[in-house]
GROMACS .gro file of N, CA and C in nm:
model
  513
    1UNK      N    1   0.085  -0.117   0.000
    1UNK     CA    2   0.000   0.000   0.000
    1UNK      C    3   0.089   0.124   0.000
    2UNK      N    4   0.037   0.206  -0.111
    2UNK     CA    5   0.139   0.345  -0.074
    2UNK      C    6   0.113   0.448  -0.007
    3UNK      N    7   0.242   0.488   0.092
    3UNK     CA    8   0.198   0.638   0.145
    3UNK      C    9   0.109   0.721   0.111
    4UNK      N   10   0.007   0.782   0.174
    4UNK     CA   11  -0.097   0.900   0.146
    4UNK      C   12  -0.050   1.025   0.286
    5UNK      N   13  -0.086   1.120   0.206
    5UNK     CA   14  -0.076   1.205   0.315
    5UNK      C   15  -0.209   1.251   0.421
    6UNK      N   16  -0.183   1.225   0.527
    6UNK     CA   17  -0.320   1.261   0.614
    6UNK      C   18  -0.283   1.324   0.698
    7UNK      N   19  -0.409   1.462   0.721
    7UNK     CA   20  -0.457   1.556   0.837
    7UNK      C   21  -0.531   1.479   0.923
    8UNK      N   22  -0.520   1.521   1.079
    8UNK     CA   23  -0.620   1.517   1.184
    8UNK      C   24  -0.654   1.664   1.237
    9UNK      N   25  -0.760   1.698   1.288
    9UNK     CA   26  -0.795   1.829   1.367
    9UNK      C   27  -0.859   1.850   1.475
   10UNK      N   28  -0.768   1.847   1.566
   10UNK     CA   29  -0.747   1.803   1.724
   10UNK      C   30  -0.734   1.962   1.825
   11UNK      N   31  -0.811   1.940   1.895
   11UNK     CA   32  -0.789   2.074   2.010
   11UNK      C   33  -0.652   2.058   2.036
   12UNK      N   34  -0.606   2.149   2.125
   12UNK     CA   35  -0.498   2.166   2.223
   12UNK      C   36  -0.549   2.080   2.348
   13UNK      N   37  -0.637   2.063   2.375
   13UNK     CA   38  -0.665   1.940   2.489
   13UNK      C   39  -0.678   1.819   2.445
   14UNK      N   40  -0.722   1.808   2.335
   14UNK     CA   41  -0.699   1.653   2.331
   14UNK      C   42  -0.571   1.555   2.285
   15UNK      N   43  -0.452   1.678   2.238
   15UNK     CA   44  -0.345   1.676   2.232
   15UNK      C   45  -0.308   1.649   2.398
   16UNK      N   46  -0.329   1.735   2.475
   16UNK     CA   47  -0.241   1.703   2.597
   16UNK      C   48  -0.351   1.578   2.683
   17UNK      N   49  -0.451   1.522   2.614
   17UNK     CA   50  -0.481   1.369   2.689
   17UNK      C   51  -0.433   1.300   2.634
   18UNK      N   52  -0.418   1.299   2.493
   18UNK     CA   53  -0.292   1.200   2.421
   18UNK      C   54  -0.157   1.189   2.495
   19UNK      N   55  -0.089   1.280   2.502
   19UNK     CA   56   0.007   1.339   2.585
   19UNK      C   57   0.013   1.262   2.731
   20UNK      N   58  -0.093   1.239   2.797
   20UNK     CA   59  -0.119   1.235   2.939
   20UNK      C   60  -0.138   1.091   2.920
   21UNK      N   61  -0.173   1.024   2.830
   21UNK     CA   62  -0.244   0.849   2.819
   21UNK      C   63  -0.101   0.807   2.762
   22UNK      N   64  -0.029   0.876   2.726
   22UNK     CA   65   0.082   0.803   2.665
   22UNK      C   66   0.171   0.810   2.770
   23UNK      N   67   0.220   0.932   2.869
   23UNK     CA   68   0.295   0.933   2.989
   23UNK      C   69   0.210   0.777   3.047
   24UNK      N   70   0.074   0.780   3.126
   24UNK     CA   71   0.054   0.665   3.188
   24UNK      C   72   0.028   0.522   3.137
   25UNK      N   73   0.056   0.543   3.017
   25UNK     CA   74   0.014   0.381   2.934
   25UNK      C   75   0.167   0.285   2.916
   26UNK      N   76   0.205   0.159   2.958
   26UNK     CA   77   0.316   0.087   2.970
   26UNK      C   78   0.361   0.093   2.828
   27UNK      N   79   0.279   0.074   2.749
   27UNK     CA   80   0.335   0.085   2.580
   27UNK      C   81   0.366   0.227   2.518
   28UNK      N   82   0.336   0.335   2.602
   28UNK     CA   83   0.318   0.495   2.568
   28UNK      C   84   0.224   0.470   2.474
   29UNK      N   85   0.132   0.442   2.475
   29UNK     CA   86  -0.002   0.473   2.351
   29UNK      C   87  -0.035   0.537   2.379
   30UNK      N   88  -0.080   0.676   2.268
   30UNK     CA   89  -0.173   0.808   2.318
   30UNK      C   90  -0.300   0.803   2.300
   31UNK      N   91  -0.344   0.697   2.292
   31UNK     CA   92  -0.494   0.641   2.307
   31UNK      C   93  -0.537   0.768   2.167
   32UNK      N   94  -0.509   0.730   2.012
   32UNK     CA   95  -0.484   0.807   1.953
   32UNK      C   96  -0.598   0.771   1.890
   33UNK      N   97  -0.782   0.848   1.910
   33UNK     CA   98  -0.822   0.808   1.774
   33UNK      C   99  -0.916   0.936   1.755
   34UNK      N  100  -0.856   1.037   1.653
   34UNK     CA  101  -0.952   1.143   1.669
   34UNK      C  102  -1.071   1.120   1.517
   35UNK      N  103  -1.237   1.175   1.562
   35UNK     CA  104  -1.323   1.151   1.451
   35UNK      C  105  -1.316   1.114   1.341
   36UNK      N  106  -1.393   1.047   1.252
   36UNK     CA  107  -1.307   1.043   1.126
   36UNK      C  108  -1.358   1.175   1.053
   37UNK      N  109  -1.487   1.242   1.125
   37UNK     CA  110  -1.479   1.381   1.056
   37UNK      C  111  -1.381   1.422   1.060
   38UNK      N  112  -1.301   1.475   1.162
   38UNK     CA  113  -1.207   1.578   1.177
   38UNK      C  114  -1.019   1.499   1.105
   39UNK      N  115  -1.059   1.421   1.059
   39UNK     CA  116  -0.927   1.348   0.951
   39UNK      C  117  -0.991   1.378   0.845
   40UNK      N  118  -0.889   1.367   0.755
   40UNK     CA  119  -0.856   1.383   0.604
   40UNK      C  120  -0.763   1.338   0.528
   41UNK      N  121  -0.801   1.247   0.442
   41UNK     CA  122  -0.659   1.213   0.353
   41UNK      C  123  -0.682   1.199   0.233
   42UNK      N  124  -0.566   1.339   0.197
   42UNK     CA  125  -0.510   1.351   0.064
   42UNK      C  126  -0.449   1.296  -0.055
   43UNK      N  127  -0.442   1.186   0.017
   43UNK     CA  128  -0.371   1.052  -0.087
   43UNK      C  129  -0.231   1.100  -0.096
   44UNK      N  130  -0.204   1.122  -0.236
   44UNK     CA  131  -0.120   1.145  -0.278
   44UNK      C  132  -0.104   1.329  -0.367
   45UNK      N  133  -0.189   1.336  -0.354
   45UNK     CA  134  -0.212   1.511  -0.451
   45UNK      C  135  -0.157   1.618  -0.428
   46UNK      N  136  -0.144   1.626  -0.305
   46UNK     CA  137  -0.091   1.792  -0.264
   46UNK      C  138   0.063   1.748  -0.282
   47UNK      N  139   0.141   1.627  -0.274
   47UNK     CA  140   0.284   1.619  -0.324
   47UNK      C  141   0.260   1.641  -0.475
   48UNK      N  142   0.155   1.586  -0.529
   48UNK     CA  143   0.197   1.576  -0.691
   48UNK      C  144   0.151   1.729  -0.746
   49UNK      N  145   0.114   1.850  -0.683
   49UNK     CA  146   0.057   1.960  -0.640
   49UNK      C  147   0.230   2.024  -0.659
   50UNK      N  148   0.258   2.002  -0.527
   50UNK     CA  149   0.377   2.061  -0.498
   50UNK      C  150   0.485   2.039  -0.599
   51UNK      N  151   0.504   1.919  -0.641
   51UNK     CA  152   0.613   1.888  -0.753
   51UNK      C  153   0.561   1.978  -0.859
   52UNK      N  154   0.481   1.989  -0.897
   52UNK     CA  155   0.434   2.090  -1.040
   52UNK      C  156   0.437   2.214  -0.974
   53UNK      N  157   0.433   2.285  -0.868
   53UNK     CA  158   0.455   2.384  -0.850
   53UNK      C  159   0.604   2.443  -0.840
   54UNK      N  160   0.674   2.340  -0.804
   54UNK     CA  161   0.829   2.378  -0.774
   54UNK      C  162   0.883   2.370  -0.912
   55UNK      N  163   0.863   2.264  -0.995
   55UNK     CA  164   0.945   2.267  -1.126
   55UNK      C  165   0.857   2.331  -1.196
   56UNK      N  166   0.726   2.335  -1.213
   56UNK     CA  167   0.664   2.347  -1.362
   56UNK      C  168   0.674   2.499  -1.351
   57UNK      N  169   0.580   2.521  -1.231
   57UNK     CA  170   0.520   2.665  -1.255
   57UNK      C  171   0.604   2.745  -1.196
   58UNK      N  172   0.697   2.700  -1.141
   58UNK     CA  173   0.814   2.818  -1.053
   58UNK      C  174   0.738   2.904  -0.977
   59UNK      N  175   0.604   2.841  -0.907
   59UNK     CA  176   0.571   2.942  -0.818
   59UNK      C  177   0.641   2.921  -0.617
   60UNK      N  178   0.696   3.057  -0.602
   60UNK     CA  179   0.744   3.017  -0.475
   60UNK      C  180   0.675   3.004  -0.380
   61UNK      N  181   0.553   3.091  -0.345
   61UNK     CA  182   0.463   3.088  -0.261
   61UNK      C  183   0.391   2.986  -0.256
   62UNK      N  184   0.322   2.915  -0.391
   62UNK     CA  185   0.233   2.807  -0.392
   62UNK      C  186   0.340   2.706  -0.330
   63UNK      N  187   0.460   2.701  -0.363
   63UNK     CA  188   0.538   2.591  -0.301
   63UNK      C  189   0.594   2.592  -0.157
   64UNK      N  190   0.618   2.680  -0.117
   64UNK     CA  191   0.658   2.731   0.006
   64UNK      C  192   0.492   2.676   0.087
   65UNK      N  193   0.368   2.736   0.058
   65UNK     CA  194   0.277   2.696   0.096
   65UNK      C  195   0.234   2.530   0.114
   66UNK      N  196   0.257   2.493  -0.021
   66UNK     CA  197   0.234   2.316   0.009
   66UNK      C  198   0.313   2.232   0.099
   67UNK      N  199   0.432   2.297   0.092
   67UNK     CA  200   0.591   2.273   0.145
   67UNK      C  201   0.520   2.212   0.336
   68UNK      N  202   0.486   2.359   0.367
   68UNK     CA  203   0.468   2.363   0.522
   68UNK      C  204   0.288   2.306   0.551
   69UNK      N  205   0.170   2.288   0.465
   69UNK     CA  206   0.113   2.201   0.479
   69UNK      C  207   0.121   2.053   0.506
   70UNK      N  208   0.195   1.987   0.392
   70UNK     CA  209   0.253   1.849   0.362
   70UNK      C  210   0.344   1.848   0.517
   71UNK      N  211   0.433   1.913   0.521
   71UNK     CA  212   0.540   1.864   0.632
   71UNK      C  213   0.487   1.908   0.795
   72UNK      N  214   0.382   2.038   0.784
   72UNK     CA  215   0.387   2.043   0.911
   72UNK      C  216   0.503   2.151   0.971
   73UNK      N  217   0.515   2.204   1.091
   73UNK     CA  218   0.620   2.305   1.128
   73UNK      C  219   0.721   2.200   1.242
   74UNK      N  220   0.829   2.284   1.224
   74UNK     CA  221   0.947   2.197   1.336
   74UNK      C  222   0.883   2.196   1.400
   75UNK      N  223   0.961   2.116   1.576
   75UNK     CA  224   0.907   2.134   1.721
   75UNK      C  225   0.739   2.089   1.740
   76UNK      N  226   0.703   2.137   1.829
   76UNK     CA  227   0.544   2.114   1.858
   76UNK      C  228   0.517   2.010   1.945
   77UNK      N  229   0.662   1.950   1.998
   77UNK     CA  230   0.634   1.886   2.107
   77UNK      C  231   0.494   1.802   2.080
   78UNK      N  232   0.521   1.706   1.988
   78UNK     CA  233   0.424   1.567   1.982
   78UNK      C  234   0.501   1.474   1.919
   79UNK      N  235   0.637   1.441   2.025
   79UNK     CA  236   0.708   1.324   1.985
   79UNK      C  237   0.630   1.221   2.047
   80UNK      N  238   0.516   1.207   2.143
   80UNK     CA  239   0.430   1.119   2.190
   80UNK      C  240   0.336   1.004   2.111
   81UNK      N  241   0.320   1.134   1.965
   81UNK     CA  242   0.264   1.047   1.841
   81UNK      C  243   0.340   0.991   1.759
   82UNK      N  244   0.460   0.906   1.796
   82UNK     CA  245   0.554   0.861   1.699
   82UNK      C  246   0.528   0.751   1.738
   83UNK      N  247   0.389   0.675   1.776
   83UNK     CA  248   0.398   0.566   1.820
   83UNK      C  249   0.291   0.491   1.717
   84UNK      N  250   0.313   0.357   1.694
   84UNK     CA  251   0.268   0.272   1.552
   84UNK      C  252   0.071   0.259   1.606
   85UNK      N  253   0.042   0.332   1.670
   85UNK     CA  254  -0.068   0.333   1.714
   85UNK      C  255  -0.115   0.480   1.624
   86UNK      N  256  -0.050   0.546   1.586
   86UNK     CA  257  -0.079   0.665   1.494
   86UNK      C  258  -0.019   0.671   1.368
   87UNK      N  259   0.111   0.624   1.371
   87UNK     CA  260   0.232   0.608   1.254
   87UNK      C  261   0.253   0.523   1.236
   88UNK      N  262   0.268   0.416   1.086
   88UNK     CA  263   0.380   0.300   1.094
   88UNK      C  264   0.477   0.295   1.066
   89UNK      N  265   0.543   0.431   1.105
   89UNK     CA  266   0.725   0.410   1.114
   89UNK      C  267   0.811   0.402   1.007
   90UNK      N  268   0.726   0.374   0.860
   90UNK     CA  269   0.776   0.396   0.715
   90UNK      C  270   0.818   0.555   0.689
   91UNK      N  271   0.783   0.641   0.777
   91UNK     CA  272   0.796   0.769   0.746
   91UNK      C  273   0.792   0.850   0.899
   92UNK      N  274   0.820   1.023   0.864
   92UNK     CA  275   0.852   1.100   0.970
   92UNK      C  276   0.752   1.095   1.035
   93UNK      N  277   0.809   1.153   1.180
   93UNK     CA  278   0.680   1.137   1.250
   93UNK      C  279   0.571   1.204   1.232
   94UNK      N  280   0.490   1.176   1.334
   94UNK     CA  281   0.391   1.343   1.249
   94UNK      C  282   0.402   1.473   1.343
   95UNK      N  283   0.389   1.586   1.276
   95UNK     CA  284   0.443   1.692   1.326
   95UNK      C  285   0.292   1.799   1.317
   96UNK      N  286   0.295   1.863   1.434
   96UNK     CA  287   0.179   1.983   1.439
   96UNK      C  288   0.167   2.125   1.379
   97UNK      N  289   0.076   2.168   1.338
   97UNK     CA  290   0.093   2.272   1.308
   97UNK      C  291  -0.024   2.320   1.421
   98UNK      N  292   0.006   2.471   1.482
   98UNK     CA  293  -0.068   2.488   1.623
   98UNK      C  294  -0.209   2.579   1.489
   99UNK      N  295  -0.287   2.639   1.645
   99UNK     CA  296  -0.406   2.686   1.600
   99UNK      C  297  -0.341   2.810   1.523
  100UNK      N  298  -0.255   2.874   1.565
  100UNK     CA  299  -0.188   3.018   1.477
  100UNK      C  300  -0.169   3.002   1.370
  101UNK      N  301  -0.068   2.864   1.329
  101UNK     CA  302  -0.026   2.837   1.180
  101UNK      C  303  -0.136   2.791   1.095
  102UNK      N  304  -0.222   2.732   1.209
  102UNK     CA  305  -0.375   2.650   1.040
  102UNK      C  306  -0.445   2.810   1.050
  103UNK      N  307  -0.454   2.879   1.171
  103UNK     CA  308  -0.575   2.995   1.090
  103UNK      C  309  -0.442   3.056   0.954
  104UNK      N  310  -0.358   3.082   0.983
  104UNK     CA  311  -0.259   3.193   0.853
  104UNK      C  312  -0.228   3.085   0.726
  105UNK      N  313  -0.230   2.915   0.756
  105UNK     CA  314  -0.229   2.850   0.644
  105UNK      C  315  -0.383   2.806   0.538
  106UNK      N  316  -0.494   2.884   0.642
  106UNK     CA  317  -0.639   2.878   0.602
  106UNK      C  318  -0.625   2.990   0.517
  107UNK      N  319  -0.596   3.083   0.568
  107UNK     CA  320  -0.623   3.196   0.475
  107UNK      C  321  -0.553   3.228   0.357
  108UNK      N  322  -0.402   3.111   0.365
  108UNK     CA  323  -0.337   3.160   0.214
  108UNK      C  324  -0.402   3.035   0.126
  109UNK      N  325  -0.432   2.913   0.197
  109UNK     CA  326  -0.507   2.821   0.084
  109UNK      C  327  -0.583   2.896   0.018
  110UNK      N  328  -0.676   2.956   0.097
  110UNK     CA  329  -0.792   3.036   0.037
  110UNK      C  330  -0.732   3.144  -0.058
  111UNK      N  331  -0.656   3.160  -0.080
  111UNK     CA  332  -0.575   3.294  -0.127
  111UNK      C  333  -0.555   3.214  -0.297
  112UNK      N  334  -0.553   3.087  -0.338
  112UNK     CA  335  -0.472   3.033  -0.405
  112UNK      C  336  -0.543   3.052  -0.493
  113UNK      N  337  -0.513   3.058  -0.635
  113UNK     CA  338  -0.570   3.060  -0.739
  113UNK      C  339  -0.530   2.909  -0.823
  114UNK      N  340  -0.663   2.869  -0.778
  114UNK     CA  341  -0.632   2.657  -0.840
  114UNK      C  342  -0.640   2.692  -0.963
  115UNK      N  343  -0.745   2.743  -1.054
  115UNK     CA  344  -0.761   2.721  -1.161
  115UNK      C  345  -0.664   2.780  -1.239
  116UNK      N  346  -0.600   2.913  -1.204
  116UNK     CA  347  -0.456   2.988  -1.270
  116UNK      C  348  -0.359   2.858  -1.268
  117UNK      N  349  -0.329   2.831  -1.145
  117UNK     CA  350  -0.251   2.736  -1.090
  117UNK      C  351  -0.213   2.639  -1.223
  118UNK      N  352  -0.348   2.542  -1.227
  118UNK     CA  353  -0.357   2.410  -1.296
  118UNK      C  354  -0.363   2.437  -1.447
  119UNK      N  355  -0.398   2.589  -1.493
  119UNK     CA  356  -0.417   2.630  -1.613
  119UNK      C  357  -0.306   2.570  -1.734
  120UNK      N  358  -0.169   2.552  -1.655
  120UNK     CA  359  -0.076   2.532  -1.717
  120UNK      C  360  -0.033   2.362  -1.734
  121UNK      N  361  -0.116   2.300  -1.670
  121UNK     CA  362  -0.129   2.153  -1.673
  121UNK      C  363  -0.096   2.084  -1.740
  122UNK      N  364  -0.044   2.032  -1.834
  122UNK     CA  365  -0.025   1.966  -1.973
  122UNK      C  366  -0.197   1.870  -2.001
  123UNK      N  367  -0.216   1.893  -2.144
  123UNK     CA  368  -0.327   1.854  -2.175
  123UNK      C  369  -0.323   1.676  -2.133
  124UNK      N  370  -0.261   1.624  -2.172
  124UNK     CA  371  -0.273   1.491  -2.137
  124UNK      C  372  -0.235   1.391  -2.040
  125UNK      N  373  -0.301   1.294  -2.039
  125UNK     CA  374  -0.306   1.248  -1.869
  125UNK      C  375  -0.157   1.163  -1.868
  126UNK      N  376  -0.086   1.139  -1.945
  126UNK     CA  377   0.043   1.099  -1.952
  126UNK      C  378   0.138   1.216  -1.862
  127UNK      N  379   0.132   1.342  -1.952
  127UNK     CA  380   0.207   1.437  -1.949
  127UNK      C  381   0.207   1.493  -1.834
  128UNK      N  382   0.054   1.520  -1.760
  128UNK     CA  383   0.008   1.569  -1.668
  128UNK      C  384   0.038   1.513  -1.534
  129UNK      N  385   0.012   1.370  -1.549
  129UNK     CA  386   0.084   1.282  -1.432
  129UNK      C  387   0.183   1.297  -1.433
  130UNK      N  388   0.329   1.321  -1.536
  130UNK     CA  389   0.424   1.289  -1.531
  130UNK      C  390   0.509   1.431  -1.467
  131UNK      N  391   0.430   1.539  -1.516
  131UNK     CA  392   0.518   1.633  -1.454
  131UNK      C  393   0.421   1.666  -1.248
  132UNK      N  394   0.357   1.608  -1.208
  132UNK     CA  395   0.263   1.581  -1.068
  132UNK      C  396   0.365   1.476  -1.008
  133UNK      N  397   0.448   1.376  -1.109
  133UNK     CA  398   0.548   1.250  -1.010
  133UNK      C  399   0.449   1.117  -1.013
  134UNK      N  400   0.330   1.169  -1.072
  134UNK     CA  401   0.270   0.992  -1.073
  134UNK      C  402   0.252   0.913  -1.214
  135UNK      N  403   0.324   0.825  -1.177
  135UNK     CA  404   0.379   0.709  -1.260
  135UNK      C  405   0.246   0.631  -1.259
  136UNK      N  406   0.212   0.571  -1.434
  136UNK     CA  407   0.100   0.528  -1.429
  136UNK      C  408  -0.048   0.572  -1.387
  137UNK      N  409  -0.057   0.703  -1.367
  137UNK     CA  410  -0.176   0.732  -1.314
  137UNK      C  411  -0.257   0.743  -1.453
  138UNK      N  412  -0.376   0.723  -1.418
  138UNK     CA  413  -0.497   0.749  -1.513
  138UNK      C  414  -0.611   0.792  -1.437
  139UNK      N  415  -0.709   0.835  -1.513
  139UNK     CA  416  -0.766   0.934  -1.490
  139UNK      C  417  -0.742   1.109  -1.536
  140UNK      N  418  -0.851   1.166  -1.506
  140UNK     CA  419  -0.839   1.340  -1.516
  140UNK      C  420  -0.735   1.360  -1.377
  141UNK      N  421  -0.617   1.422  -1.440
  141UNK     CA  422  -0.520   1.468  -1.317
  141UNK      C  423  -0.583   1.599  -1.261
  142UNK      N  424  -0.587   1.676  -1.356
  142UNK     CA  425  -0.667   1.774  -1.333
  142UNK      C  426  -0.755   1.815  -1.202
  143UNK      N  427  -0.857   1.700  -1.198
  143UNK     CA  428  -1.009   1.706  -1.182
  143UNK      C  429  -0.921   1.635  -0.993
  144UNK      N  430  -0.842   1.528  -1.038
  144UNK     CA  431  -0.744   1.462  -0.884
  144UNK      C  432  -0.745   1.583  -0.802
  145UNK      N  433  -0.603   1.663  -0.826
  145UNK     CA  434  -0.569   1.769  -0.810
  145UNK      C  435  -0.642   1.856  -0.740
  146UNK      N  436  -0.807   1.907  -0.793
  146UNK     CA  437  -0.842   1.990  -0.772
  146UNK      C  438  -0.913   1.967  -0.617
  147UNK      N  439  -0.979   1.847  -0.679
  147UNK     CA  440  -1.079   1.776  -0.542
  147UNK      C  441  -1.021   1.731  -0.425
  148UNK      N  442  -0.875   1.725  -0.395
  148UNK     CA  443  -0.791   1.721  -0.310
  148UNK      C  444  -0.722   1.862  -0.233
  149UNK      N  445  -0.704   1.900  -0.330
  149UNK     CA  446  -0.661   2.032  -0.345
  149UNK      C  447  -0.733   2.095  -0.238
  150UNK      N  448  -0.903   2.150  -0.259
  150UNK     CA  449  -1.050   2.172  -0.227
  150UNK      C  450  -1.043   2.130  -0.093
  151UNK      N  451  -1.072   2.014  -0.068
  151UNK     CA  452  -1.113   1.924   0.053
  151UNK      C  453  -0.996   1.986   0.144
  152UNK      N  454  -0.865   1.971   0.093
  152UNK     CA  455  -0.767   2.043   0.242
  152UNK      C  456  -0.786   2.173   0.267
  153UNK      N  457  -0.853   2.251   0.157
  153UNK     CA  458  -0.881   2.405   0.203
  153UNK      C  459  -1.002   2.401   0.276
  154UNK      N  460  -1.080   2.349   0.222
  154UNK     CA  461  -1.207   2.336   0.337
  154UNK      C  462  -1.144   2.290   0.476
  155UNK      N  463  -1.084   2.161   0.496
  155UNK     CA  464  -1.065   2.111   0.591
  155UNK      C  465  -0.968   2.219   0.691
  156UNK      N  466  -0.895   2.271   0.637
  156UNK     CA  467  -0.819   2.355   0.736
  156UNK      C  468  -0.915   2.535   0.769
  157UNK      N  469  -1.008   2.535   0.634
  157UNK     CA  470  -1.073   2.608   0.686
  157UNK      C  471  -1.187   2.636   0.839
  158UNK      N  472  -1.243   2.511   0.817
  158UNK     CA  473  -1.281   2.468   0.932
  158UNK      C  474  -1.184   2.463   1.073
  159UNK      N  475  -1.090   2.388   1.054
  159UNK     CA  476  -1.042   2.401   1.194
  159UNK      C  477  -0.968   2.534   1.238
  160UNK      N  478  -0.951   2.638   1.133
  160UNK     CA  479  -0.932   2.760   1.156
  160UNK      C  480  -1.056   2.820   1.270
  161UNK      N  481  -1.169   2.766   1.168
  161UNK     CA  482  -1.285   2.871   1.243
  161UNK      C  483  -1.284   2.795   1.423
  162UNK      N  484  -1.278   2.644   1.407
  162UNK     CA  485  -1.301   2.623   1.534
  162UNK      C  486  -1.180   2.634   1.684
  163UNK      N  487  -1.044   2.697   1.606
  163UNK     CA  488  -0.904   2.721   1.687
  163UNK      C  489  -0.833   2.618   1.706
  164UNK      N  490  -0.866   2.502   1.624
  164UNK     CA  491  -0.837   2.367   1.582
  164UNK      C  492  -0.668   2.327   1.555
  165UNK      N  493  -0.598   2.246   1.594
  165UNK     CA  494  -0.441   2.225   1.557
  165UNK      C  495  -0.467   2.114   1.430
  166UNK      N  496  -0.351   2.113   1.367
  166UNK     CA  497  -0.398   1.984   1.235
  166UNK      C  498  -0.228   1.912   1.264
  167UNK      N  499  -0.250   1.807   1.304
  167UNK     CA  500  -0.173   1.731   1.286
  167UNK      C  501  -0.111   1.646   1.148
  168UNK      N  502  -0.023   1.676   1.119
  168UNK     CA  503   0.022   1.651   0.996
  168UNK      C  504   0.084   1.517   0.996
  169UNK      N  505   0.044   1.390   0.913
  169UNK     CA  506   0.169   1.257   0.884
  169UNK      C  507   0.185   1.196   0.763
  170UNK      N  508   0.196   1.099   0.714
  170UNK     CA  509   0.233   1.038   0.638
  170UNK      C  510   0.180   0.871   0.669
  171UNK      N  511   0.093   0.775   0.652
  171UNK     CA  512   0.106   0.708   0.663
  171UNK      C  513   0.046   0.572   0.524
   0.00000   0.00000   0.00000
């Protein structure tokens, strides 16, 4: 199965009962299972997003932007979730972005111009996958792209409005 990228959108308290169940649990489990409303996963898109933004379109901002979505910010003190009860260890841990960084990363998603963005797409689904990094894909890349794209702006829009942290991983 391949890596997808997935959001969670977790208070600051239920971060520190994770925190608190993993200090008292013999295995450190952070008794990790937040809604499946408040998760999201992107599959694979916002990397194949980002790769066309860094080479194709030379935009710095759109990339700089996907850059710190996808990865998340240093620090944040949730080395607690590096445990195979949240992660399976094929990849970094997962890293937080607090309520400050999703409201200012809500508002530049929203800022983005998808359709300028993708305008430059290559017409065909060969070409289109190939400069996105996916090998063999079929389907409208396009249409991938967008609906992924969409769903994380909504999704971080929301936990903007509610002062929400988004936990960022890879699994």
């Amino acid at each position: 199965m391949p890596l997808t990228q997935q959001f969670a959108r977790v208070t600051p308290t239920y971060l520190e009962r994770c925190r608190a169940s993993a200090l008292d649990s013999p295995d450190a489990g952070p008794d990790w299972e937040p809604p499946d409303s408040d998760t999201l996963d992107a599959d694979w898109a916002l990397w194949g997003l980002l790769r066309y933004s860094r080479d194709r379109l030379g935009d710095v901002a759109l990339t700089a932007l996907l850059d710190r979505v996808t990865s998340g910010d240093p620090g944040g003190d949730v080395g607690f979730l590096d445990h195979p009860e949240v992660c399976d260890g094929f990849s970094d841990p997962p890293r937080l972005l607090s309520p400050a960084a999703v409201a200012h990363l809500s508002r530049a998603l929203g800022g983005v111009d998808l359709d300028g963005a993708l305008g430059g797409l290559p017409a065909t689904v060969s070409e289109a996958a190939s400069v996105c990094g996916f090998g063999g894909f079929t389907g409208d890349v396009r249409a991938y792209l967008a609906r992924h794209f969409t769903a994380t702006r909504a999704f971080f829009r929301v936990a903007a409005q509610q002062g929400m942290c988004v936990v960022v991983r890879t699994d």
